Coordinates of C-alpha atoms in Angstrom, one line a residue:
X1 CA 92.3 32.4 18.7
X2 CA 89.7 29.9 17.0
X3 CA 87.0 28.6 19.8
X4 CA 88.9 25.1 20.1
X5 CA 91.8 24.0 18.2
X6 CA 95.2 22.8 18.8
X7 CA 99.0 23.1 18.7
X8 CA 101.8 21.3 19.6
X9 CA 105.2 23.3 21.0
X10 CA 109.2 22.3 21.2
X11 CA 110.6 20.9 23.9
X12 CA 113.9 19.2 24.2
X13 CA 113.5 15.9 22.9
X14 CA 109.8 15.3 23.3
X15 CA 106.6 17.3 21.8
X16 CA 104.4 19.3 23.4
X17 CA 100.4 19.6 22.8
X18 CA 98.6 22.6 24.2
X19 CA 94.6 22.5 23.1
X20 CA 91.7 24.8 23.7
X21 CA 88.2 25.5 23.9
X22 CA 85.1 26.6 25.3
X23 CA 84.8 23.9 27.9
X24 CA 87.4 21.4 29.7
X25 CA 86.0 18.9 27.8
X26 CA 86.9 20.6 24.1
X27 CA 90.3 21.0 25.2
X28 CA 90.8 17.7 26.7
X29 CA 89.5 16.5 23.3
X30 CA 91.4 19.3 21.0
X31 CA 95.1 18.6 23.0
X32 CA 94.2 14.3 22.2
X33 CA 93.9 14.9 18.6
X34 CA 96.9 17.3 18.6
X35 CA 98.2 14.3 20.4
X36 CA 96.8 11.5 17.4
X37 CA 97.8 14.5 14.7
X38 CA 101.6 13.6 15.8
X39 CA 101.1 9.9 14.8
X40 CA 98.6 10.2 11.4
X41 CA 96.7 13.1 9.9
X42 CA 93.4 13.6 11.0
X43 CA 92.4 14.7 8.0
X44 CA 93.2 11.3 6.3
X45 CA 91.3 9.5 8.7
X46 CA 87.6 8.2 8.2
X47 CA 85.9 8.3 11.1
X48 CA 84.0 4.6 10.7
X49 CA 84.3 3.3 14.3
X50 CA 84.5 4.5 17.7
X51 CA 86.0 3.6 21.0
X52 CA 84.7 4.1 24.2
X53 CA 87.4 5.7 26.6
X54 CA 87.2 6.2 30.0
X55 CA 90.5 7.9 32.9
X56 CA 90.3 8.1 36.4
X57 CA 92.8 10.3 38.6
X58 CA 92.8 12.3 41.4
X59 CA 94.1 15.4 39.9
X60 CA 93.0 17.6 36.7
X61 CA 96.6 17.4 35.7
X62 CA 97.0 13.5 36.3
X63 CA 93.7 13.0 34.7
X64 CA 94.9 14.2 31.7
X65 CA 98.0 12.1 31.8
X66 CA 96.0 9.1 32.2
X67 CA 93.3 10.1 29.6
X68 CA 95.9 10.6 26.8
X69 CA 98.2 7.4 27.9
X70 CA 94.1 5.4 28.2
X71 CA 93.3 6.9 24.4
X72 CA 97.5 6.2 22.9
X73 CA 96.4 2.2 24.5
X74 CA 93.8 1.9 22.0
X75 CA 96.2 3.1 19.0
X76 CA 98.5 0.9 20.5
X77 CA 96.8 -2.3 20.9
X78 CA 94.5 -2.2 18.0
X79 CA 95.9 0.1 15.6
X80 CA 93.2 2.8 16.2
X81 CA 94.0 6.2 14.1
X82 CA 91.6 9.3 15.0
X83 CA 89.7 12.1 13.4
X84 CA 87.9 13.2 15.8
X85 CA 88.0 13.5 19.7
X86 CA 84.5 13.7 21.7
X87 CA 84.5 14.2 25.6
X88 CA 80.9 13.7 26.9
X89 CA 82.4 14.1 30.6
X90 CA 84.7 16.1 32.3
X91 CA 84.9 16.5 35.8
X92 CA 88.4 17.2 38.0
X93 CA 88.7 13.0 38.2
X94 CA 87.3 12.0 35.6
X95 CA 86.8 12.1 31.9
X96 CA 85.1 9.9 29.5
X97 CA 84.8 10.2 25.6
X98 CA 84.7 8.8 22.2
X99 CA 87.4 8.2 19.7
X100 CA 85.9 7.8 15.9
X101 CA 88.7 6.7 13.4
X102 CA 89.4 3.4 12.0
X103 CA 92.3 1.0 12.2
X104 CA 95.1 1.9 10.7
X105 CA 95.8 1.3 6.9
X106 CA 99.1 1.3 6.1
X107 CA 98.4 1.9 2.3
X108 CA 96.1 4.7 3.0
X109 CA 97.4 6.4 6.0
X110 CA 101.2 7.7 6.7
X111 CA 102.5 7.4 9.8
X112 CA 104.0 10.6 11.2
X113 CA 105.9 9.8 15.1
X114 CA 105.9 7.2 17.0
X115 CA 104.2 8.6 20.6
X116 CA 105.8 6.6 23.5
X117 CA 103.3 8.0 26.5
X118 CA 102.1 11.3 28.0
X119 CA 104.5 13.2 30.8
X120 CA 103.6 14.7 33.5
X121 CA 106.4 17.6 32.6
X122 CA 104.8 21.2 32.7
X123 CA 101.4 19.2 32.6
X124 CA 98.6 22.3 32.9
X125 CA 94.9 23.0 32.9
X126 CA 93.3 26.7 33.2
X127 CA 90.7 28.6 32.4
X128 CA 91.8 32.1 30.4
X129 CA 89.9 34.6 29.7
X130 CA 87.1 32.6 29.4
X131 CA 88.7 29.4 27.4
X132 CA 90.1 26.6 28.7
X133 CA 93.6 25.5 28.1
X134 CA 95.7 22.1 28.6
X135 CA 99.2 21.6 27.4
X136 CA 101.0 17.8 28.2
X137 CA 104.2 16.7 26.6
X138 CA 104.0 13.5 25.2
X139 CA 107.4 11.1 25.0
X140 CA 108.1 10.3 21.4

């Protein structure tokens, strides 16, 4: 297994994300672009901007509900597309972060699924073997 990365995983009629890393904070980040992979290409995003994000919740697993549905506003509302996921902090209720992309450009990027929310179905956060682990299903 790569130090941090992602993958997304079938489950009946929604999409599953697991991410990893060395820290809670890579694999919050890794499982949000697995997340944002599902909607364009990272790869064929520049990252010119950022956008500051910020969750709040009172569990791990609820945090990263909230973080992802907090991060899927911003694509929502301004047509933000990602290539990169930073999370500067990462505690068990809270997490805050950067999202560098650019708005979407129809004529340069194509857009892959349309990703409704994030679940709370079979939402998890470890640590194995010394990496950390999350996997959310997101509604699509």
């Amino acid at each position: 297994m790569n130090a941090a990365g992602w993958e997304h995983f079938d489950v009946e009629a929604d999409v599953g994300v697991r991410g990893w890393g060395p820290s809670r904070n890579e694999a919050f980040a890794q499982t949000t672009l697995g997340v944002f992979a599902l909607i364009v290409a990272p790869g064929d995003v520049q990252a010119r901007e950022r956008r500051e994000i910020r969750a709040q919740a009172d569990t791990p697993e609820a945090l990263l509900v909230a973080w992802v549905d907090e991060c899927l506003y911003v694509h929502e509302i301004e047509g933000f597309v990602v290539r990169m996921v930073e999370v500067t902090t990462c505690t068990d209720t809270l997490v805050h972060g950067l999202l560098h992309g650019e708005p979407l450009d129809t004529g340069r990027h194509r857009v892959g699924t349309v990703v409704k929310g994030a679940t709370y179905h079979r939402t998890s956060i470890g640590l194995r073997e010394g990496t950390w682990e999350t996997r959310i299903i997101v509604d699509v």
